[in-house]
Amino acid sequence: MTMVVLLTILLALLIPLLKVVYQTISYYYLTPRRIKRIMAKQGVYGPKPRPLLGNLKDIASLLSKTASHDMSSINHDIVGRLMPQYVVWSKQFGKRFIYWNGCEPRLCLTEGDLIKEFLTKYNSVSGRSWQQEQGSKHFVGGGLLMANGQNWYHQRQIVAKAFTGDKLKVNAGYVVECTKQTIQKLEKEIEESSGQNEFEIGEYLARLTADIISRAEFGWSHEKGKRIFDLLNLLQRRAAQATRNLYLPGSRFFPSKYNKGLKALKLEVERLLVEIIQSHKDTAEIGRGNSQGNDLLSMLLNEMQKIRDDGFSLNLNLLLDECKTFFFAGHETTAILLTWTIMLLASNPDWQDKVREEVAGVCKGDTPSIDHLPKLTLLGMVINESMRLYPPALFIPRMAFQDMELGDLHIPKGLSIWIPNVAINHNKEIWGEDANEFNPGRFATRPLNENRYFAPFSSGPRTCVGQAFATMEAKIILSMLVSRFRFTISKNYRHAPVIVITVKPKYGVQVCLEPLNS
Ligand code: HEM
């Protein structure tokens, strides 16, 4: 009898253990081998992966050669610098190739028709991979950016309400207000520094977009959210570094100093967020909030109280993840877009003048409003050209959760599809011989040629939820800035784009500002 009990206990312990062992072997060995075989049968090959590391070392070694020095001039031919592996492998294996991020196989896909089909038709059966989820677990957790399946569907429905047309109108007011403050700050600094008019403009734009998202979506003043903003930036960098170790089985469980530090930082951010959320609730209760329950945070708080019959519930952890997600996604990308656009306008004075003239003609000296924006077509073209040359989202990554047919390709479950925006946007076959030059005029003709895939905000149901917000914000900020200052690129500017999640100027963008008479 005792023997039977002992055996039962042993089995009960052994079965979950065996399951974990099988899953680990399957993840690190069996699935990659199966996918490699299936893709090879279809003529899709790639560089030879090393055990566990895949091609990570090859990528690091190529990057260390191309991205460690400055570019000799302001030259937009950046694909070889930022994605040397793409240049080497696409030459060697053709436009479709497969490479290995640790044990995760990734198919590099650049064909516009297949990308559109994949993002539209297969949205519900693709999503974030395990590696991506683990990499951002401590950063944005299960927020919308990283959610999958039914959770993604529910979360998207909830937050989409914060980005409708009427909300955009209210938010445009915050954008104008915050931009005025930044302009005043810049003017004051020029005045007080007796002629010193050089600024690293990226820093000001990052503060500005953080201020806007804080006020518009969370009802905080930037000062209140400033500590969170700084901690989140640090958390983002640490989480990106931690992702590099994920190829080691179980590395995320090691009680290393590094992992402990990451968790402590996450807890600190969340403690501050809880404080701010509580004060938002208190203000709402006594009816003193200026958002009047219309911002994203109010919507999320309302949702938490609802009992839903579809089984989905928004708990405090998810609320915190959603706050981190929107704080990050809602300012970083826009700040980067604005920074590169100012660099491009400062080094192309003819386009800067054209945009300034257009803004003067459309706004007639008034601050820009939402009704002016569709008329700012040249500015729209400049913004598109900036996102083409320096796409804030470098890649669109998605994993196939089931087998699927994509054009002539059979995509097996477990294969990640990587859409390299930056390589597509600089491809001469698509954009012509001047693909690496700044020429906003190329966006004047509509519709874009059929095979030109250009989707800086992605496409399909999982397209950027903040696209209209970001476009409105960028147009207002740029039109206000060009109306108040003339920009020239400083001799101290060093052109050195690097990848730190997005494409960033390594040393910032130094420009000289000449105030214009209003
Ligand atoms: C120039 C500015 C922006 C660019 C270029 C941009 C680009 C993108 C892209 C390409 C995606 C899809 C990512 C993927 O599928 O892997 C995305 C998703 C997302 N973006 Fe943006 N974005 C910008 C601004 C914003 C703003 C201002 C917000 C919020 C206020 C925002 C919130 C989000 C969120 C939450 C997602 C995830 C959507 C989902 O998975 O359903 N983004 N963005």
Coordinates of C-alpha atoms and ligand atoms in Angstrom, one line a residue:
M1 CA 0.0 0.0 0.0
T2 CA 2.8 2.4 1.0
M3 CA 4.6 1.5 -2.2
V4 CA 1.6 2.4 -4.3
V5 CA 1.2 5.8 -2.5
L6 CA 5.0 6.5 -3.0
L7 CA 4.8 5.6 -6.7
T8 CA 1.7 7.8 -7.2
I9 CA 3.5 10.7 -5.5
L10 CA 6.6 10.1 -7.6
L11 CA 4.6 10.0 -10.8
A12 CA 2.7 13.2 -9.8
L13 CA 6.1 14.9 -9.5
L14 CA 7.6 13.3 -12.5
I15 CA 4.9 14.1 -15.1
P16 CA 5.1 17.9 -14.8
L17 CA 8.9 17.6 -14.8
L18 CA 8.9 15.5 -17.9
K19 CA 6.5 18.0 -19.5
V20 CA 8.9 20.9 -18.8
V21 CA 11.9 18.8 -20.2
Y22 CA 9.9 17.9 -23.3
Q23 CA 8.8 21.5 -23.9
T24 CA 12.4 22.8 -23.4
I25 CA 13.8 20.2 -25.9
S26 CA 10.9 21.0 -28.3
Y27 CA 11.5 24.8 -28.1
Y28 CA 15.3 24.7 -28.3
Y29 CA 15.8 21.8 -30.7
L30 CA 12.8 19.9 -32.2
T31 CA 10.7 22.8 -33.5
P32 CA 13.6 24.8 -35.0
R33 CA 14.8 21.6 -36.8
R34 CA 11.3 20.9 -38.1
I35 CA 10.9 24.5 -39.4
K36 CA 14.3 24.6 -41.0
R37 CA 13.4 21.4 -42.9
I38 CA 10.0 22.7 -44.1
M39 CA 11.5 26.0 -45.3
A40 CA 14.4 24.3 -47.0
K41 CA 11.9 22.2 -49.0
Q42 CA 10.5 25.4 -50.3
G43 CA 13.9 26.8 -51.3
V44 CA 14.2 29.2 -48.4
Y45 CA 17.6 29.0 -46.8
G46 CA 19.7 31.2 -44.6
P47 CA 23.0 31.4 -42.6
K48 CA 23.9 28.3 -40.5
P49 CA 22.8 28.7 -36.9
R50 CA 25.0 27.9 -33.9
P51 CA 23.5 25.8 -31.0
L52 CA 21.4 28.0 -28.7
L53 CA 22.8 31.3 -30.1
G54 CA 21.5 30.9 -33.7
N55 CA 22.9 33.8 -35.7
L56 CA 23.1 36.3 -32.8
K57 CA 26.9 36.3 -32.8
D58 CA 27.1 36.8 -36.6
I59 CA 24.7 39.8 -36.3
A60 CA 26.7 41.3 -33.4
S61 CA 30.0 40.9 -35.2
L62 CA 28.7 42.5 -38.5
L63 CA 27.1 45.4 -36.5
S64 CA 30.3 46.1 -34.6
K65 CA 32.0 46.7 -37.9
T66 CA 29.4 48.9 -39.5
A67 CA 27.7 50.9 -36.7
S68 CA 30.7 51.7 -34.4
H69 CA 31.8 54.8 -36.3
D70 CA 30.1 58.0 -37.5
M71 CA 29.0 58.3 -41.1
S72 CA 31.3 60.6 -43.1
S73 CA 28.4 62.9 -44.1
I74 CA 24.7 63.4 -43.7
N75 CA 23.9 60.4 -45.9
H76 CA 20.7 58.4 -45.6
D77 CA 22.1 55.2 -47.0
I78 CA 21.7 53.5 -43.6
V79 CA 20.6 49.9 -44.3
G80 CA 24.2 48.5 -44.5
R81 CA 25.0 50.3 -41.3
L82 CA 22.0 49.3 -39.2
M83 CA 21.2 45.9 -40.8
P84 CA 24.4 44.6 -42.3
Q85 CA 23.1 41.1 -41.8
Y86 CA 20.2 41.9 -44.2
V87 CA 22.5 43.1 -46.9
V88 CA 24.8 40.1 -46.6
W89 CA 22.1 37.4 -46.3
S90 CA 19.7 38.8 -48.9
K91 CA 22.7 38.8 -51.4
Q92 CA 23.6 35.3 -50.5
F93 CA 20.2 33.6 -50.1
G94 CA 17.8 35.9 -52.0
K95 CA 14.9 38.1 -50.9
R96 CA 13.4 35.4 -48.7
F97 CA 15.7 34.0 -46.1
I98 CA 15.5 32.6 -42.7
Y99 CA 17.8 33.4 -39.8
W100 CA 17.9 32.5 -36.1
N101 CA 17.5 34.8 -33.2
G102 CA 18.8 32.3 -30.6
C103 CA 16.4 29.4 -31.2
E104 CA 13.7 31.5 -32.8
P105 CA 13.6 31.1 -36.6
R106 CA 12.7 34.3 -38.4
L107 CA 11.6 34.6 -42.0
C108 CA 12.6 37.9 -43.4
L109 CA 9.7 39.0 -45.7
T110 CA 9.9 42.1 -48.0
E111 CA 7.3 41.4 -50.6
G112 CA 4.5 44.0 -50.3
D113 CA 1.6 41.8 -51.4
L114 CA 2.6 38.9 -49.0
I115 CA 3.1 41.4 -46.1
K116 CA -0.4 42.9 -46.7
E117 CA -2.0 39.5 -46.9
F118 CA -0.2 38.3 -43.7
L119 CA -1.0 41.3 -41.6
T120 CA -4.7 41.4 -42.7
K121 CA -5.8 37.8 -43.2
Y122 CA -3.8 36.1 -40.5
N123 CA -4.0 38.7 -37.7
S124 CA -6.0 36.4 -35.4
V125 CA -3.5 33.5 -35.7
S126 CA -0.3 35.4 -35.3
G127 CA 1.2 37.6 -32.6
R128 CA 4.1 38.1 -30.3
S129 CA 6.5 35.3 -29.8
W130 CA 7.6 33.8 -26.5
Q131 CA 10.9 35.5 -26.8
Q132 CA 9.4 38.9 -27.4
E133 CA 7.0 38.5 -24.5
Q134 CA 9.7 37.4 -22.2
G135 CA 12.0 40.3 -23.3
S136 CA 9.4 42.9 -22.4
K137 CA 7.8 41.1 -19.4
H138 CA 9.3 43.6 -16.9
F139 CA 8.9 46.5 -19.2
V140 CA 5.4 46.7 -20.8
G141 CA 4.3 43.2 -19.7
G142 CA 0.9 42.1 -21.0
G143 CA -0.1 45.6 -22.3
L144 CA -1.6 45.9 -25.8
L145 CA 1.7 46.0 -27.6
M146 CA 2.6 42.5 -26.3
A147 CA -0.9 40.9 -25.9
N148 CA -2.0 38.0 -28.0
G149 CA -5.3 36.3 -29.0
Q150 CA -8.5 37.1 -27.2
N151 CA -6.7 39.2 -24.6
W152 CA -5.4 41.4 -27.4
Y153 CA -8.9 41.7 -28.9
H154 CA -10.5 42.8 -25.7
Q155 CA -7.7 45.2 -24.8
R156 CA -7.7 46.8 -28.2
Q157 CA -11.5 47.3 -28.0
I158 CA -11.1 49.1 -24.7
V159 CA -8.3 51.5 -25.6
A160 CA -9.5 52.3 -29.1
K161 CA -12.2 54.4 -27.5
A162 CA -9.6 56.8 -26.3
F163 CA -8.5 57.6 -29.9
T164 CA -11.7 58.5 -31.6
G165 CA -12.2 61.8 -33.6
D166 CA -13.7 63.8 -30.7
K167 CA -10.9 62.8 -28.3
L168 CA -8.4 63.9 -31.0
K169 CA -9.8 67.4 -31.1
V170 CA -9.4 67.7 -27.3
N171 CA -5.9 66.3 -27.4
A172 CA -4.9 68.7 -30.2
G173 CA -5.4 71.4 -27.5
Y174 CA -2.9 69.8 -25.2
V175 CA -0.4 69.5 -28.0
V176 CA -0.7 73.2 -28.8
E177 CA -0.4 74.1 -25.1
C178 CA 2.6 71.9 -24.4
T179 CA 4.4 73.1 -27.6
K180 CA 3.9 76.7 -26.7
Q181 CA 5.7 76.0 -23.4
T182 CA 8.6 74.3 -25.2
I183 CA 8.9 77.2 -27.6
Q184 CA 8.9 79.7 -24.7
K185 CA 11.6 77.7 -23.0
L186 CA 13.8 77.6 -26.1
E187 CA 13.3 81.4 -26.7
K188 CA 14.1 82.1 -23.1
E189 CA 17.3 80.1 -23.2
I190 CA 18.4 81.8 -26.3
E191 CA 17.7 85.2 -24.8
E192 CA 19.5 84.4 -21.5
S193 CA 22.5 82.8 -23.1
S194 CA 23.4 85.9 -25.1
G195 CA 23.5 84.5 -28.6
Q196 CA 24.2 80.8 -27.8
N197 CA 21.5 79.2 -29.9
E198 CA 22.7 75.6 -30.4
F199 CA 20.4 72.9 -29.0
E200 CA 20.3 69.2 -28.9
I201 CA 16.7 69.3 -30.1
G202 CA 16.0 65.6 -29.5
E203 CA 16.1 66.1 -25.8
Y204 CA 13.5 68.8 -25.9
L205 CA 11.2 66.9 -28.3
A206 CA 11.4 63.8 -26.0
R207 CA 10.3 65.9 -23.0
L208 CA 7.6 67.5 -25.1
T209 CA 6.0 64.3 -26.4
A210 CA 6.2 62.8 -22.9
D211 CA 4.5 65.8 -21.5
I212 CA 1.8 65.6 -24.1
I213 CA 1.0 61.9 -23.5
S214 CA 1.1 62.5 -19.7
R215 CA -1.5 65.2 -19.9
A216 CA -3.7 63.9 -22.8
E217 CA -4.0 60.3 -21.8
F218 CA -3.2 60.1 -18.1
G219 CA -4.3 63.5 -16.8
W220 CA -0.9 64.1 -15.1
S221 CA 1.3 67.1 -15.5
H222 CA 4.7 66.1 -16.9
E223 CA 6.4 67.1 -13.6
K224 CA 4.3 64.5 -11.9
G225 CA 5.1 61.9 -14.4
K226 CA 8.8 62.9 -14.8
R227 CA 10.2 60.4 -12.4
I228 CA 8.2 57.6 -14.1
F229 CA 9.4 58.8 -17.5
D230 CA 13.0 58.6 -16.4
L231 CA 12.6 55.2 -14.7
L232 CA 10.8 53.8 -17.7
N233 CA 13.6 54.9 -20.0
L234 CA 16.0 53.0 -17.8
L235 CA 13.7 50.0 -17.5
Q236 CA 13.4 49.9 -21.3
R237 CA 17.2 49.9 -21.7
R238 CA 17.7 47.2 -19.1
A239 CA 14.9 45.0 -20.5
A240 CA 16.5 45.3 -24.0
Q241 CA 19.9 44.2 -22.5
A242 CA 18.2 41.3 -20.7
T243 CA 16.7 40.0 -23.9
R244 CA 20.2 39.2 -25.2
N245 CA 20.5 36.5 -22.6
L246 CA 17.2 34.7 -23.4
Y247 CA 18.9 32.2 -25.6
L248 CA 20.2 30.5 -22.4
P249 CA 17.5 28.0 -21.2
G250 CA 16.1 29.2 -17.8
S251 CA 18.2 32.4 -17.8
R252 CA 15.3 34.4 -16.7
F253 CA 15.1 32.4 -13.5
F254 CA 18.7 32.9 -12.5
P255 CA 18.8 35.1 -9.3
S256 CA 21.5 37.2 -10.9
K257 CA 22.3 40.7 -9.7
Y258 CA 21.0 41.8 -13.1
N259 CA 17.6 40.1 -12.9
K260 CA 17.2 41.3 -9.4
G261 CA 17.9 44.9 -10.4
L262 CA 15.5 44.6 -13.3
K263 CA 12.7 43.4 -11.0
A264 CA 13.5 46.1 -8.4
L265 CA 13.2 48.8 -11.0
K266 CA 9.9 47.4 -12.3
L267 CA 8.5 47.4 -8.7
E268 CA 9.7 51.0 -8.3
V269 CA 7.9 52.1 -11.5
E270 CA 4.8 50.3 -10.5
R271 CA 4.8 51.8 -7.0
L272 CA 4.9 55.3 -8.5
L273 CA 2.2 54.4 -11.0
V274 CA -0.1 53.2 -8.2
E275 CA 0.4 56.5 -6.4
I276 CA -0.4 58.5 -9.5
I277 CA -3.4 56.4 -10.3
Q278 CA -4.7 56.8 -6.8
S279 CA -4.3 60.6 -7.0
H280 CA -6.1 60.5 -10.4
K281 CA -9.0 58.6 -8.8
D282 CA -9.2 61.0 -5.8
T283 CA -9.2 64.0 -8.2
A284 CA -11.9 62.4 -10.3
E285 CA -14.0 61.7 -7.2
I286 CA -14.0 65.3 -6.1
G287 CA -14.6 66.4 -9.7
R288 CA -11.4 68.4 -10.0
G289 CA -9.7 66.5 -12.8
N290 CA -9.3 68.5 -16.1
S291 CA -9.7 65.3 -18.2
Q292 CA -13.3 64.8 -17.0
G293 CA -13.1 61.1 -17.3
N294 CA -12.2 61.2 -21.0
D295 CA -8.6 60.2 -21.0
L296 CA -7.2 56.7 -21.4
L297 CA -6.5 56.2 -17.7
S298 CA -10.1 57.1 -16.8
M299 CA -11.4 54.7 -19.3
L300 CA -9.2 51.9 -18.0
L301 CA -10.2 52.6 -14.4
N302 CA -13.9 52.5 -15.4
E303 CA -13.3 49.2 -17.2
M304 CA -11.7 47.7 -14.1
Q305 CA -15.0 48.1 -12.2
K306 CA -17.1 46.3 -14.9
I307 CA -18.1 42.7 -14.6
R308 CA -18.0 41.3 -18.1
D309 CA -19.7 38.2 -19.3
D310 CA -16.9 37.2 -21.8
G311 CA -14.5 36.2 -19.1
F312 CA -12.0 39.0 -19.7
S313 CA -11.1 41.1 -16.7
L314 CA -8.9 44.1 -16.5
N315 CA -7.0 43.8 -13.2
L316 CA -4.5 46.1 -11.5
N317 CA -1.5 44.4 -13.0
L318 CA -2.8 44.7 -16.5
L319 CA -3.8 48.3 -15.9
L320 CA -0.2 49.1 -14.8
D321 CA 1.1 47.3 -18.0
E322 CA -1.2 49.3 -20.1
C323 CA 0.0 52.5 -18.5
K324 CA 3.6 51.6 -19.2
T325 CA 2.8 50.5 -22.8
F326 CA 1.1 53.8 -23.7
F327 CA 3.6 55.9 -21.9
F328 CA 6.4 54.2 -24.0
A329 CA 4.6 53.7 -27.3
G330 CA 2.9 57.1 -27.0
H331 CA 6.0 59.3 -26.9
E332 CA 9.2 57.5 -27.9
T333 CA 8.2 56.9 -31.5
T334 CA 6.8 60.4 -32.1
A335 CA 9.8 62.0 -30.4
I336 CA 12.1 60.1 -32.8
L337 CA 10.0 61.0 -35.8
L338 CA 10.2 64.7 -34.9
T339 CA 13.9 64.6 -34.1
W340 CA 14.8 63.1 -37.5
T341 CA 12.4 65.4 -39.3
I342 CA 14.0 68.5 -37.7
M343 CA 17.5 67.1 -38.7
L344 CA 16.2 66.6 -42.3
L345 CA 14.6 70.1 -42.5
A346 CA 17.7 71.7 -41.0
S347 CA 19.9 70.1 -43.6
N348 CA 17.4 70.8 -46.5
P349 CA 16.6 74.6 -46.1
D350 CA 14.6 74.7 -49.4
W351 CA 12.1 72.2 -48.0
Q352 CA 12.1 74.0 -44.6
D353 CA 11.1 77.2 -46.4
K354 CA 8.4 75.5 -48.4
V355 CA 6.9 74.0 -45.3
R356 CA 7.1 77.4 -43.5
E357 CA 5.3 79.1 -46.4
E358 CA 2.6 76.5 -46.5
V359 CA 2.0 76.8 -42.7
A360 CA 1.8 80.6 -43.0
G361 CA -0.7 80.3 -45.9
V362 CA -2.9 77.7 -44.2
C363 CA -2.9 78.9 -40.6
K364 CA -2.6 82.6 -41.3
G365 CA -0.8 83.4 -38.1
D366 CA -3.2 81.4 -35.9
T367 CA -2.0 78.4 -33.9
P368 CA -2.7 75.3 -35.9
S369 CA -6.0 73.5 -35.2
I370 CA -7.3 70.1 -36.2
D371 CA -9.1 71.7 -39.2
H372 CA -5.9 73.1 -40.6
L373 CA -4.1 69.7 -40.6
P374 CA -5.4 68.1 -43.8
K375 CA -4.4 71.2 -45.7
L376 CA -0.8 70.9 -44.7
T377 CA 0.1 68.6 -47.6
L378 CA 3.7 69.5 -48.0
L379 CA 4.3 69.0 -44.3
G380 CA 2.5 65.6 -44.6
M381 CA 4.9 64.7 -47.5
V382 CA 8.0 65.7 -45.4
I383 CA 6.7 63.6 -42.5
N384 CA 6.2 60.6 -44.7
E385 CA 9.7 61.0 -46.3
S386 CA 11.2 61.2 -42.8
M387 CA 9.4 58.0 -41.7
R388 CA 10.6 56.3 -44.9
L389 CA 14.2 57.2 -44.4
Y390 CA 14.3 56.7 -40.6
P391 CA 11.3 54.5 -39.8
P392 CA 10.5 54.8 -36.0
A393 CA 9.4 51.1 -36.1
L394 CA 12.3 49.3 -37.7
F395 CA 10.6 46.0 -38.0
I396 CA 7.2 44.5 -37.7
P397 CA 7.6 41.2 -35.9
R398 CA 4.9 38.5 -35.8
M399 CA 4.9 34.8 -35.0
A400 CA 2.6 32.3 -36.8
F401 CA 0.6 30.4 -34.2
Q402 CA -0.7 27.9 -36.8
D403 CA 0.3 26.7 -40.2
M404 CA -0.8 29.1 -43.0
E405 CA -0.5 29.5 -46.7
L406 CA 0.9 32.9 -47.8
G407 CA 1.1 33.3 -51.6
D408 CA 3.2 30.4 -52.8
L409 CA 4.7 29.9 -49.3
H410 CA 3.7 27.4 -46.6
I411 CA 4.4 29.0 -43.2
P412 CA 4.7 26.5 -40.4
K413 CA 3.4 27.2 -36.9
G414 CA 6.3 28.6 -34.8
L415 CA 8.0 30.6 -37.5
S416 CA 8.3 34.3 -36.9
I417 CA 7.8 36.7 -39.7
W418 CA 10.1 39.8 -39.7
I419 CA 9.1 42.7 -41.9
P420 CA 12.2 45.0 -42.1
N421 CA 10.6 48.4 -42.7
V422 CA 14.0 50.1 -43.0
A423 CA 15.2 47.7 -45.7
I424 CA 11.9 47.9 -47.7
N425 CA 11.9 51.7 -47.4
H426 CA 15.4 52.1 -48.9
N427 CA 15.0 49.5 -51.7
K428 CA 16.0 51.0 -55.0
E429 CA 13.9 48.5 -56.9
I430 CA 10.8 49.9 -55.1
W431 CA 11.7 53.6 -54.7
G432 CA 14.0 54.2 -57.6
E433 CA 17.7 55.3 -57.9
D434 CA 17.2 58.1 -55.4
A435 CA 15.9 55.8 -52.7
N436 CA 18.5 57.0 -50.2
E437 CA 17.9 60.7 -50.8
F438 CA 15.5 63.1 -49.1
N439 CA 12.9 63.8 -51.7
P440 CA 9.4 64.4 -50.1
G441 CA 8.1 65.1 -53.6
R442 CA 7.9 61.4 -54.2
F443 CA 4.8 61.3 -52.0
A444 CA 3.0 63.9 -54.1
T445 CA 1.7 61.4 -56.5
R446 CA -1.1 59.2 -55.2
P447 CA -1.9 56.3 -55.1
L448 CA 1.6 55.0 -54.5
N449 CA 2.8 52.5 -57.1
E450 CA 1.2 49.1 -56.3
N451 CA 4.4 47.3 -55.2
R452 CA 5.4 50.1 -52.9
Y453 CA 4.7 48.8 -49.5
F454 CA 4.9 51.8 -47.2
A455 CA 3.3 51.4 -43.8
P456 CA 5.2 53.1 -41.0
F457 CA 2.3 52.4 -38.7
S458 CA 1.9 48.9 -39.9
S459 CA -1.3 47.7 -41.5
G460 CA -4.3 45.4 -40.9
P461 CA -6.3 45.1 -37.6
R462 CA -3.2 45.4 -35.5
T463 CA -2.0 48.7 -37.0
C464 CA -0.8 51.4 -34.6
V465 CA -3.8 52.4 -32.4
G466 CA -2.2 55.8 -31.9
Q467 CA -1.6 56.6 -35.6
A468 CA -4.1 59.5 -35.9
F469 CA -2.9 60.9 -32.5
A470 CA 0.8 60.7 -33.7
T471 CA 0.1 62.3 -37.1
M472 CA -1.9 65.1 -35.5
E473 CA 0.8 65.7 -32.9
A474 CA 3.7 65.7 -35.4
K475 CA 1.9 68.1 -37.7
I476 CA 1.0 70.6 -35.0
I477 CA 4.5 70.5 -33.3
L478 CA 6.4 70.9 -36.6
S479 CA 4.2 73.6 -37.9
M480 CA 4.5 75.6 -34.7
L481 CA 8.3 75.1 -34.6
V482 CA 9.0 76.1 -38.2
S483 CA 6.8 79.2 -37.7
R484 CA 8.9 80.4 -34.8
F485 CA 12.4 79.3 -35.7
R486 CA 14.7 78.8 -38.7
F487 CA 16.8 75.6 -38.1
T488 CA 20.3 75.1 -39.4
I489 CA 22.3 72.0 -38.7
S490 CA 25.2 72.6 -36.3
K491 CA 28.8 71.8 -37.2
N492 CA 28.8 69.7 -34.0
Y493 CA 26.2 67.3 -35.4
R494 CA 27.7 63.8 -35.9
H495 CA 25.6 61.7 -38.2
A496 CA 25.5 58.3 -36.5
P497 CA 22.1 56.5 -36.6
V498 CA 22.0 53.5 -34.2
I499 CA 19.4 51.0 -33.1
V500 CA 18.2 51.3 -29.5
I501 CA 14.8 49.6 -30.1
T502 CA 14.1 52.5 -32.5
V503 CA 16.6 54.2 -34.9
K504 CA 18.2 57.0 -32.9
P505 CA 20.8 59.6 -33.6
K506 CA 23.7 58.3 -31.4
Y507 CA 24.8 61.8 -30.2
G508 CA 21.4 63.5 -30.6
V509 CA 20.7 66.2 -33.2
Q510 CA 22.4 69.6 -32.7
V511 CA 20.7 72.4 -34.5
C512 CA 21.1 76.2 -34.3
L513 CA 17.8 78.0 -33.9
E514 CA 17.2 81.5 -35.2
P515 CA 14.0 83.0 -33.8
L516 CA 11.7 84.5 -36.4
N517 CA 9.5 87.5 -35.9
S518 CA 6.0 86.4 -35.5
Ligands
HEM1 C1 5.4 58.3 -35.3 C2 4.8 57.7 -34.3 C3 4.4 56.2 -34.3 C4 4.8 55.2 -35.1 C5 5.7 55.3 -36.3 C6 4.2 54.0 -34.6 C7 4.3 52.8 -35.2 C8 3.7 51.6 -34.7 C9 3.7 50.4 -35.4 C10 4.5 50.0 -36.6 C11 3.0 49.5 -34.7 C12 2.8 48.0 -34.9 C13 3.8 47.2 -34.2 C14 3.7 45.8 -34.5 O1 2.7 45.3 -35.0 O2 4.7 45.1 -34.2 C15 2.5 50.2 -33.5 C16 1.7 49.7 -32.6 C17 1.2 50.4 -31.5 N1 1.3 51.8 -31.3 FE1 2.3 53.1 -32.4 N2 3.4 54.3 -33.5 C18 3.5 55.7 -33.3 C19 2.9 56.4 -32.3 C20 2.1 55.9 -31.3 C21 1.3 56.7 -30.4 C22 1.4 58.2 -30.3 C23 0.7 55.8 -29.6 C24 -0.2 56.0 -28.4 C25 -0.7 57.2 -28.0 C26 1.0 54.5 -30.0 C27 0.5 53.3 -29.5 C28 0.7 52.0 -30.1 C29 0.2 50.8 -29.5 C30 -0.5 50.7 -28.1 C31 0.5 49.8 -30.4 C32 0.1 48.3 -30.3 C33 -1.2 48.1 -31.1 C34 -1.6 46.7 -31.1 O3 -0.8 45.8 -30.9 O4 -2.9 46.5 -31.2 N3 1.8 54.6 -31.1 N4 2.9 51.5 -33.6

